[in-house]
DNA sequence: CTATTTTCTTAATATACCTTAAGTTTTTCT
DNA sequence: AGAAAAACTTAAGGTATATTAAGAAAATAG
């Protein structure tokens, strides 16, 4: 399966694993296909899997009291996407995880991941490192949104996620940046002049 | 040492440890006293300790390009404070950690903590849980700042951190909320009416 | 390839929040 | 207690961003 090759390659970028490790990983990560707009995780469900994106594009978002969407995170090939808090604490998810394009993910159940940790201890390290980067990007995002103007945040977004930006509707970029689509439109107009 | 009692009690709220574990912890966590406004960690240094607040109050903040302060986190008794990214990745800190009152902390060096993990494996769990809560509060804060008005954020802050609010100057609350002291003053005036 | 749906733009008006500057109150230090 | 420093308030005018509403453009599905 080509999908699993992607995952293996992704893991090998951080830790060393051997052929029998690979076999186990391939066996325990299950492939799942989603159509555009299909929802992988609903608020209220418990996120019981770790999810690796093998193909496609996802977003996680929540709805506030005014039924307004706020996008927390995007993910494309080789990224992980989840409601991490729900997964870690086994409490109901607060966020939607939705396919923005038709997509394929590789998922491992929490119980199966425990087996992986037992058999391939270096995978603990792998996920700890992933957890750290999740924390860091979140922190950078928080700081960024506190000290920068929307235009600057947009410029940063383009620099950092230009590939994603080309695959998602503009109103989702606005939602990620915390501004209205109309205002993003105005920013873009101003920028080209 | 009373300070260490606080730490032990704090640890016991999450995991079970025995008397010899306690001895080791007391031996490896070093007490340090700071005066009001004294800085515990400067940007550029590597955060090489985990820091437990036994007495007093701290803030972590960074300076943006306009030399504007932005407060990321406060901490009082029984909290941990750090530049977690610097600690985890052994890269130079981006933030200041400063005592807001005269304070006492208990610090353990990264190397000593490795010893703790070896001798008291359940402490790995303890710190993993702490790491999770750090992630979660950060996530809640990010979401909150995206979807709420400054007044609502202030009300939430009061509900959540009223003890802290009573110990810090108001301009620090403003900085945490991401608004100017003048605007917070206006919000407060409006609220009492 | 056309109809339908989704996304993007424009513009006017409104609001949340900032900037500056000055004066007042509170806290800290000696 | 008194002087100095730090923190808080007020107010006027400004800027960033939201809201509403409508139409135009682009994408998708049949």
Short mmCIF file of C-alpha atoms (C1' of nucleotides) in Angstrom, two decimals:
data_model
loop_
_atom_site.label_atom_id
_atom_site.label_comp_id
_atom_site.label_asym_id
_atom_site.label_seq_id
_atom_site.Cartn_x
_atom_site.Cartn_y
_atom_site.Cartn_z
CA UNK A 1 0.00 0.00 0.00
CA UNK A 2 1.45 3.29 -1.05
CA UNK A 3 -0.33 5.12 1.76
CA UNK A 4 1.60 3.17 4.34
CA UNK A 5 4.88 3.94 2.57
CA UNK A 6 4.21 7.60 3.18
CA UNK A 7 3.65 6.98 6.88
CA UNK A 8 6.76 4.85 7.21
CA UNK A 9 8.85 7.44 5.44
CA UNK A 10 7.39 10.09 7.72
CA UNK A 11 8.26 8.14 10.85
CA UNK A 12 11.78 7.41 9.61
CA UNK A 13 12.48 11.11 9.40
CA UNK A 14 12.48 11.23 13.20
CA UNK A 15 13.36 7.76 14.49
CA UNK A 16 14.91 4.52 13.26
CA UNK A 17 12.69 1.50 12.78
CA UNK A 18 13.43 -1.92 11.28
CA UNK A 19 11.48 -4.16 8.90
CA UNK A 20 9.55 -5.99 11.57
CA UNK A 21 8.60 -2.67 13.18
CA UNK A 22 7.33 -1.57 9.79
CA UNK A 23 5.22 -4.70 9.44
CA UNK A 24 3.58 -4.06 12.77
CA UNK A 25 2.88 -0.43 11.95
CA UNK A 26 1.38 -1.33 8.60
CA UNK A 27 -0.80 -3.91 10.28
CA UNK A 28 -2.14 -1.57 12.96
CA UNK A 29 -2.72 1.61 10.99
CA UNK A 30 -6.02 1.27 9.11
CA UNK A 31 -6.71 3.16 5.93
CA UNK A 32 -9.91 5.19 5.61
CA UNK A 33 -11.20 7.25 2.71
CA UNK A 34 -13.34 10.36 3.06
CA UNK A 35 -15.20 12.46 0.57
CA UNK A 36 -14.95 16.20 0.37
CA UNK A 37 -16.80 17.75 3.34
CA UNK A 38 -17.13 14.47 5.13
CA UNK A 39 -16.60 14.73 8.87
CA UNK A 40 -14.06 12.50 10.56
CA UNK A 41 -14.73 13.61 14.11
CA UNK A 42 -17.78 15.28 15.60
CA UNK A 43 -17.93 17.25 18.83
CA UNK A 44 -19.17 14.96 21.58
CA UNK A 45 -17.38 11.89 20.23
CA UNK A 46 -14.20 10.74 21.89
CA UNK A 47 -11.19 10.95 19.61
CA UNK A 48 -9.95 7.40 19.97
CA UNK A 49 -7.50 7.32 17.06
CA UNK A 50 -4.37 9.06 15.96
CA UNK A 51 -4.86 10.16 12.38
CA UNK A 52 -2.18 10.55 9.74
CA UNK A 53 -3.14 12.26 6.49
CA UNK A 54 -1.92 10.17 3.55
CA UNK A 55 -3.79 12.14 0.93
CA UNK A 56 -6.01 15.20 0.90
CA UNK A 57 -6.65 18.12 3.18
CA UNK A 58 -8.39 18.57 6.51
CA UNK A 59 -9.39 21.26 8.91
CA UNK A 60 -10.36 21.22 12.56
CA UNK A 61 -12.79 23.86 13.72
CA UNK A 62 -15.34 24.64 16.34
CA UNK A 63 -18.58 26.53 16.42
CA UNK A 64 -18.94 29.34 18.94
CA UNK A 65 -22.15 30.42 20.64
CA UNK A 66 -23.09 32.49 17.59
CA UNK A 67 -22.66 29.39 15.41
CA UNK A 68 -19.62 31.03 13.93
CA UNK A 69 -16.86 28.71 12.65
CA UNK A 70 -13.32 29.10 13.96
CA UNK A 71 -10.62 27.07 12.31
CA UNK A 72 -7.90 25.83 14.61
CA UNK A 73 -5.74 23.86 12.29
CA UNK A 74 -5.31 22.66 8.75
CA UNK A 75 -3.57 19.50 7.69
CA UNK A 76 -2.38 18.02 4.42
CA UNK A 77 -0.32 15.00 3.39
CA UNK A 78 2.16 13.92 6.09
CA UNK A 79 0.46 15.86 8.86
CA UNK A 80 -1.45 14.52 11.82
CA UNK A 81 -4.88 15.85 12.62
CA UNK A 82 -6.98 15.34 15.72
CA UNK A 83 -8.69 16.85 18.69
CA UNK A 84 -5.63 16.13 20.75
CA UNK A 85 -7.21 17.03 24.03
CA UNK A 86 -10.05 14.62 23.51
CA UNK A 87 -7.62 11.91 22.53
CA UNK A 88 -5.31 12.45 25.47
CA UNK A 89 -7.97 12.80 28.14
CA UNK A 90 -10.62 10.51 26.63
CA UNK A 91 -13.22 13.23 27.02
CA UNK A 92 -15.73 14.32 24.38
CA UNK A 93 -14.27 16.27 21.49
CA UNK A 94 -15.00 19.96 21.16
CA UNK A 95 -14.02 20.27 17.54
CA UNK A 96 -15.01 19.06 14.14
CA UNK A 97 -12.39 17.40 12.00
CA UNK A 98 -13.51 17.63 8.40
CA UNK A 99 -12.08 16.66 5.02
CA UNK A 100 -11.72 19.73 2.84
CA UNK A 101 -10.88 17.58 -0.20
CA UNK A 102 -11.54 13.92 -0.76
CA UNK A 103 -8.88 12.34 1.38
CA UNK A 104 -7.26 9.21 2.73
CA UNK A 105 -6.09 8.83 6.30
CA UNK A 106 -4.28 6.15 8.25
CA UNK A 107 -5.66 5.69 11.72
CA UNK A 108 -4.48 3.79 14.72
CA UNK A 109 -6.65 3.18 17.75
CA UNK A 110 -5.35 4.24 21.12
CA UNK A 111 -5.21 0.59 22.30
CA UNK A 112 -3.26 -0.44 19.24
CA UNK A 113 -0.88 2.44 19.76
CA UNK A 114 -0.14 1.12 23.24
CA UNK A 115 0.95 -2.11 21.57
CA UNK A 116 3.18 -0.13 19.24
CA UNK A 117 4.77 1.61 22.21
CA UNK A 118 5.43 -1.71 23.89
CA UNK A 119 6.91 -3.34 20.77
CA UNK A 120 8.69 -0.30 19.35
CA UNK A 121 9.70 1.89 22.27
CA UNK A 122 11.23 4.50 20.00
CA UNK A 123 7.71 5.33 18.82
CA UNK A 124 7.09 6.90 22.22
CA UNK A 125 9.81 9.32 21.35
CA UNK A 126 8.27 9.91 17.95
CA UNK A 127 4.93 10.91 19.42
CA UNK A 128 6.46 12.95 22.19
CA UNK A 129 8.31 14.97 19.56
CA UNK A 130 5.09 15.41 17.61
CA UNK A 131 3.33 16.56 20.77
CA UNK A 132 6.06 19.10 21.35
CA UNK A 133 5.73 20.55 17.89
CA UNK A 134 1.98 20.74 18.34
CA UNK A 135 2.52 22.74 21.51
CA UNK A 136 5.04 24.99 19.87
CA UNK A 137 3.00 25.82 16.79
CA UNK A 138 0.05 26.57 18.99
CA UNK A 139 2.17 28.87 21.12
CA UNK A 140 3.55 30.67 18.09
CA UNK A 141 0.07 31.08 16.76
CA UNK A 142 -1.19 32.52 20.04
CA UNK A 143 1.62 35.02 20.28
CA UNK A 144 1.31 35.91 16.67
CA UNK A 145 -2.37 36.64 16.93
CA UNK A 146 -1.77 38.80 19.97
CA UNK A 147 0.89 41.04 18.54
CA UNK A 148 0.29 41.26 14.81
CA UNK A 149 -2.17 42.99 12.57
CA UNK A 150 -4.44 40.86 10.38
CA UNK A 151 -2.50 41.82 7.27
CA UNK A 152 0.78 40.72 8.81
CA UNK A 153 -0.82 37.49 10.01
CA UNK A 154 -2.01 36.86 6.47
CA UNK A 155 1.46 37.49 5.05
CA UNK A 156 2.90 35.08 7.60
CA UNK A 157 0.26 32.53 6.75
CA UNK A 158 1.14 32.73 3.07
CA UNK A 159 4.82 32.33 3.81
CA UNK A 160 4.26 29.40 6.08
CA UNK A 161 1.37 27.57 4.49
CA UNK A 162 1.33 28.63 0.85
CA UNK A 163 0.63 25.07 -0.25
CA UNK A 164 -2.41 24.86 1.98
CA UNK A 165 -3.57 28.29 0.97
CA UNK A 166 -3.77 27.13 -2.63
CA UNK A 167 -6.01 24.22 -1.76
CA UNK A 168 -8.63 25.81 0.48
CA UNK A 169 -11.30 28.45 -0.03
CA UNK A 170 -10.32 31.90 1.05
CA UNK A 171 -13.02 32.16 3.69
CA UNK A 172 -11.28 29.35 5.56
CA UNK A 173 -8.06 31.32 5.60
CA UNK A 174 -10.05 34.20 7.06
CA UNK A 175 -11.54 31.94 9.70
CA UNK A 176 -8.08 30.64 10.60
CA UNK A 177 -6.77 34.19 10.87
CA UNK A 178 -9.72 35.22 13.00
CA UNK A 179 -11.15 37.79 10.59
CA UNK A 180 -14.17 38.00 8.29
CA UNK A 181 -13.94 36.93 4.63
CA UNK A 182 -14.86 40.47 3.62
CA UNK A 183 -11.96 41.93 5.50
CA UNK A 184 -9.53 39.39 4.08
CA UNK A 185 -10.78 40.34 0.66
CA UNK A 186 -10.03 43.97 1.45
CA UNK A 187 -6.55 43.11 2.70
CA UNK A 188 -5.78 41.22 -0.49
CA UNK A 189 -6.99 44.06 -2.63
CA UNK A 190 -4.79 46.49 -0.76
CA UNK A 191 -1.75 44.18 -0.98
CA UNK A 192 -1.58 43.92 -4.77
CA UNK A 193 -1.63 47.69 -5.22
CA UNK B 1 11.54 22.28 54.44
CA UNK B 2 8.00 23.46 54.10
CA UNK B 3 8.52 24.37 50.45
CA UNK B 4 9.21 20.78 49.60
CA UNK B 5 6.10 19.64 51.45
CA UNK B 6 4.06 21.73 49.05
CA UNK B 7 5.72 20.08 46.07
CA UNK B 8 5.25 16.59 47.47
CA UNK B 9 1.62 17.27 48.19
CA UNK B 10 1.21 18.62 44.68
CA UNK B 11 2.74 15.53 43.12
CA UNK B 12 0.65 13.21 45.28
CA UNK B 13 -2.49 14.72 43.85
CA UNK B 14 -1.73 13.02 40.57
CA UNK B 15 0.47 9.98 41.28
CA UNK B 16 1.47 7.77 44.20
CA UNK B 17 4.97 8.03 45.56
CA UNK B 18 6.58 6.42 48.61
CA UNK B 19 8.92 7.77 51.26
CA UNK B 20 12.13 6.95 49.46
CA UNK B 21 10.76 8.61 46.30
CA UNK B 22 10.04 11.66 48.40
CA UNK B 23 13.59 11.72 49.73
CA UNK B 24 14.97 11.66 46.22
CA UNK B 25 12.67 14.42 45.05
CA UNK B 26 13.53 16.60 48.02
CA UNK B 27 17.22 16.03 47.34
CA UNK B 28 17.03 16.94 43.66
CA UNK B 29 14.70 19.94 43.70
CA UNK B 30 16.70 23.01 44.75
CA UNK B 31 15.10 25.96 46.41
CA UNK B 32 15.70 29.44 45.03
CA UNK B 33 14.43 32.79 46.28
CA UNK B 34 13.71 35.75 44.02
CA UNK B 35 12.89 39.33 44.77
CA UNK B 36 10.01 41.20 43.23
CA UNK B 37 10.80 41.95 39.54
CA UNK B 38 13.78 39.62 39.51
CA UNK B 39 14.09 37.64 36.30
CA UNK B 40 14.38 33.88 36.46
CA UNK B 41 14.84 33.26 32.75
CA UNK B 42 16.02 35.62 30.03
CA UNK B 43 15.43 35.25 26.31
CA UNK B 44 18.51 33.67 24.78
CA UNK B 45 19.22 31.42 27.76
CA UNK B 46 18.29 27.77 27.57
CA UNK B 47 15.62 26.80 30.08
CA UNK B 48 17.41 23.91 31.73
CA UNK B 49 15.19 23.48 34.77
CA UNK B 50 11.62 22.64 35.57
CA UNK B 51 10.34 25.25 38.01
CA UNK B 52 7.69 24.76 40.66
CA UNK B 53 6.38 27.84 42.43
CA UNK B 54 6.38 27.26 46.18
CA UNK B 55 5.61 30.87 47.08
CA UNK B 56 4.90 34.03 45.17
CA UNK B 57 3.77 34.95 41.72
CA UNK B 58 5.37 34.86 38.27
CA UNK B 59 4.66 35.85 34.72
CA UNK B 60 6.16 34.82 31.42
CA UNK B 61 6.15 37.38 28.65
CA UNK B 62 7.88 38.37 25.50
CA UNK B 63 8.73 41.66 23.82
CA UNK B 64 7.53 42.18 20.27
CA UNK B 65 9.30 44.23 17.61
CA UNK B 66 7.77 47.41 19.03
CA UNK B 67 9.18 46.54 22.46
CA UNK B 68 5.66 45.90 23.60
CA UNK B 69 5.18 43.32 26.39
CA UNK B 70 2.84 40.38 25.85
CA UNK B 71 2.11 38.16 28.80
CA UNK B 72 1.70 34.49 28.02
CA UNK B 73 1.16 33.02 31.41
CA UNK B 74 0.93 33.75 35.09
CA UNK B 75 1.78 31.35 37.86
CA UNK B 76 1.29 31.26 41.60
CA UNK B 77 1.83 28.70 44.37
CA UNK B 78 1.57 25.12 43.12
CA UNK B 79 1.96 26.02 39.47
CA UNK B 80 4.84 25.31 37.16
CA UNK B 81 6.36 28.08 35.10
CA UNK B 82 8.81 27.88 32.25
CA UNK B 83 9.56 28.50 28.64
CA UNK B 84 8.51 24.97 27.88
CA UNK B 85 9.65 25.05 24.30
CA UNK B 86 13.13 26.06 25.26
CA UNK B 87 13.22 23.37 27.92
CA UNK B 88 11.96 20.63 25.64
CA UNK B 89 14.07 21.46 22.62
CA UNK B 90 17.13 22.86 24.42
CA UNK B 91 17.01 25.95 22.24
CA UNK B 92 17.32 29.55 23.43
CA UNK B 93 14.31 30.88 25.30
CA UNK B 94 12.09 33.47 23.66
CA UNK B 95 10.40 34.62 26.83
CA UNK B 96 11.15 36.29 30.09
CA UNK B 97 10.10 34.56 33.27
CA UNK B 98 9.86 37.16 35.99
CA UNK B 99 8.84 37.20 39.65
CA UNK B 100 5.91 39.56 40.14
CA UNK B 101 6.20 39.27 43.94
CA UNK B 102 9.13 38.11 46.00
CA UNK B 103 8.96 34.39 45.49
CA UNK B 104 10.42 30.98 46.18
CA UNK B 105 10.73 28.28 43.56
CA UNK B 106 11.88 24.68 43.56
CA UNK B 107 13.91 23.81 40.52
CA UNK B 108 15.17 20.59 39.10
CA UNK B 109 17.73 20.42 36.34
CA UNK B 110 16.89 18.44 33.23
CA UNK B 111 19.65 15.92 33.98
CA UNK B 112 18.40 15.42 37.52
CA UNK B 113 14.89 14.96 36.22
CA UNK B 114 16.14 12.12 34.04
CA UNK B 115 17.34 10.45 37.22
CA UNK B 116 13.92 10.96 38.76
CA UNK B 117 12.29 9.34 35.74
CA UNK B 118 14.60 6.36 36.03
CA UNK B 119 14.07 5.93 39.77
CA UNK B 120 10.40 6.89 39.94
CA UNK B 121 8.84 5.93 36.62
CA UNK B 122 5.45 7.24 37.66
CA UNK B 123 6.91 10.73 37.50
CA UNK B 124 6.99 10.40 33.74
CA UNK B 125 3.26 10.12 33.92
CA UNK B 126 3.09 13.11 36.21
CA UNK B 127 4.93 15.33 33.77
CA UNK B 128 3.08 14.00 30.77
CA UNK B 129 -0.18 14.97 32.46
CA UNK B 130 1.21 18.40 33.22
CA UNK B 131 2.28 18.77 29.60
CA UNK B 132 -1.22 17.89 28.49
CA UNK B 133 -2.81 20.50 30.68
CA UNK B 134 -0.36 23.06 29.39
CA UNK B 135 -1.43 22.23 25.86
CA UNK B 136 -5.08 22.38 26.74
CA UNK B 137 -5.00 25.71 28.53
CA UNK B 138 -3.08 27.16 25.65
CA UNK B 139 -5.65 25.84 23.21
CA UNK B 140 -8.52 27.22 25.24
CA UNK B 141 -6.82 30.53 25.41
CA UNK B 142 -6.25 30.65 21.67
CA UNK B 143 -9.85 29.84 20.91
CA UNK B 144 -11.08 32.22 23.50
CA UNK B 145 -9.08 35.09 22.12
CA UNK B 146 -10.36 34.35 18.63
CA UNK B 147 -14.04 34.28 19.38
CA UNK B 148 -14.65 36.59 22.31
CA UNK B 149 -14.73 40.30 22.84
CA UNK B 150 -12.21 41.85 25.25
CA UNK B 151 -14.91 42.41 27.85
CA UNK B 152 -15.96 38.77 27.76
CA UNK B 153 -12.33 37.67 27.95
CA UNK B 154 -11.90 39.85 31.02
CA UNK B 155 -14.97 38.36 32.67
CA UNK B 156 -13.65 34.88 31.94
CA UNK B 157 -10.28 35.85 33.32
CA UNK B 158 -11.85 37.04 36.55
CA UNK B 159 -13.85 33.85 36.89
CA UNK B 160 -10.87 31.67 36.25
CA UNK B 161 -8.02 33.52 37.86
CA UNK B 162 -9.56 35.80 40.45
CA UNK B 163 -6.81 34.97 42.91
CA UNK B 164 -4.15 35.98 40.46
CA UNK B 165 -6.04 39.07 39.45
CA UNK B 166 -5.88 40.29 43.03
CA UNK B 167 -2.13 39.97 43.15
CA UNK B 168 -1.00 41.61 39.93
CA UNK B 169 -1.21 45.14 38.55
CA UNK B 170 -4.07 45.74 36.20
CA UNK B 171 -1.86 46.56 33.24
CA UNK B 172 -0.60 42.98 33.37
CA UNK B 173 -4.12 41.69 33.08
CA UNK B 174 -4.52 43.93 30.04
CA UNK B 175 -1.32 42.57 28.54
CA UNK B 176 -2.50 39.01 29.12
CA UNK B 177 -5.83 39.79 27.50
CA UNK B 178 -4.11 41.44 24.56
CA UNK B 179 -5.53 44.93 25.09
CA UNK B 180 -4.19 48.27 26.30
CA UNK B 181 -4.41 49.26 29.98
CA UNK B 182 -6.56 52.23 28.95
CA UNK B 183 -9.08 50.02 27.27
CA UNK B 184 -9.24 47.65 30.22
CA UNK B 185 -9.84 50.65 32.42
CA UNK B 186 -12.75 51.63 30.18
CA UNK B 187 -14.17 48.12 30.26
CA UNK B 188 -14.08 48.09 34.06
CA UNK B 189 -15.76 51.43 34.27
CA UNK B 190 -18.53 50.23 31.99
CA UNK B 191 -18.97 46.98 33.94
CA UNK B 192 -19.72 48.48 37.33
CA UNK B 193 -22.45 50.71 35.92
"C1'" DC C 1 -22.17 22.15 -20.66
"C1'" DT C 2 -25.62 24.19 -17.99
"C1'" DA C 3 -27.82 24.98 -13.57
"C1'" DT C 4 -26.92 25.38 -9.04
"C1'" DT C 5 -24.21 26.18 -5.30
"C1'" DT C 6 -20.32 28.07 -3.35
"C1'" DT C 7 -17.07 31.57 -2.97
"C1'" DC C 8 -15.40 36.22 -3.54
"C1'" DT C 9 -15.85 41.26 -3.93
"C1'" DT C 10 -17.57 45.91 -3.14
"C1'" DA C 11 -19.12 49.59 -0.46
"C1'" DA C 12 -21.46 51.96 3.20
"C1'" DT C 13 -22.02 52.18 7.93
"C1'" DA C 14 -20.91 50.67 12.61
"C1'" DT C 15 -18.03 49.13 16.49
"C1'" DA C 16 -14.09 47.56 19.12
"C1'" DC C 17 -10.04 48.86 20.30
"C1'" DC C 18 -5.74 51.98 20.04
"C1'" DT C 19 -2.96 56.29 20.67
"C1'" DT C 20 -1.71 60.21 22.96
"C1'" DA C 21 -1.51 63.14 26.68
"C1'" DA C 22 -2.48 64.67 30.99
"C1'" DG C 23 -3.89 64.35 35.58
"C1'" DT C 24 -4.91 61.34 39.78
"C1'" DT C 25 -4.37 57.67 42.84
"C1'" DT C 26 -1.83 54.00 44.87
"C1'" DT C 27 2.25 51.65 46.07
"C1'" DT C 28 7.01 51.36 47.21
"C1'" DC C 29 11.21 52.78 49.19
"C1'" DT C 30 13.87 55.16 52.56
"C1'" DA D 1 5.87 59.80 57.04
"C1'" DG D 2 7.33 61.79 52.88
"C1'" DA D 3 9.28 61.50 48.30
"C1'" DA D 4 9.49 58.97 44.33
"C1'" DA D 5 7.86 55.63 41.35
"C1'" DA D 6 4.34 52.88 39.54
"C1'" DA D 7 -0.26 52.21 38.30
"C1'" DC D 8 -4.75 53.83 36.98
"C1'" DT D 9 -8.18 56.93 34.81
"C1'" DT D 10 -10.16 60.15 31.55
"C1'" DA D 11 -11.10 61.93 27.20
"C1'" DA D 12 -10.49 63.13 22.34
"C1'" DG D 13 -9.53 61.58 18.03
"C1'" DG D 14 -7.92 57.74 15.10
"C1'" DT D 15 -7.53 52.96 12.99
"C1'" DA D 16 -8.56 48.13 12.37
"C1'" DT D 17 -11.95 45.23 11.74
"C1'" DA D 18 -17.11 43.83 11.70
"C1'" DT D 19 -21.74 43.97 9.66
"C1'" DT D 20 -24.97 44.10 6.15
"C1'" DA D 21 -26.50 43.62 1.66
"C1'" DA D 22 -26.03 42.95 -2.95
"C1'" DG D 23 -23.99 41.44 -7.05
"C1'" DA D 24 -20.17 39.00 -9.64
"C1'" DA D 25 -17.24 35.17 -10.33
"C1'" DA D 26 -15.89 30.54 -9.82
"C1'" DA D 27 -16.53 25.77 -8.80
"C1'" DT D 28 -19.25 21.66 -8.69
"C1'" DA D 29 -22.70 18.39 -9.87
"C1'" DG D 30 -25.91 16.41 -12.83
#
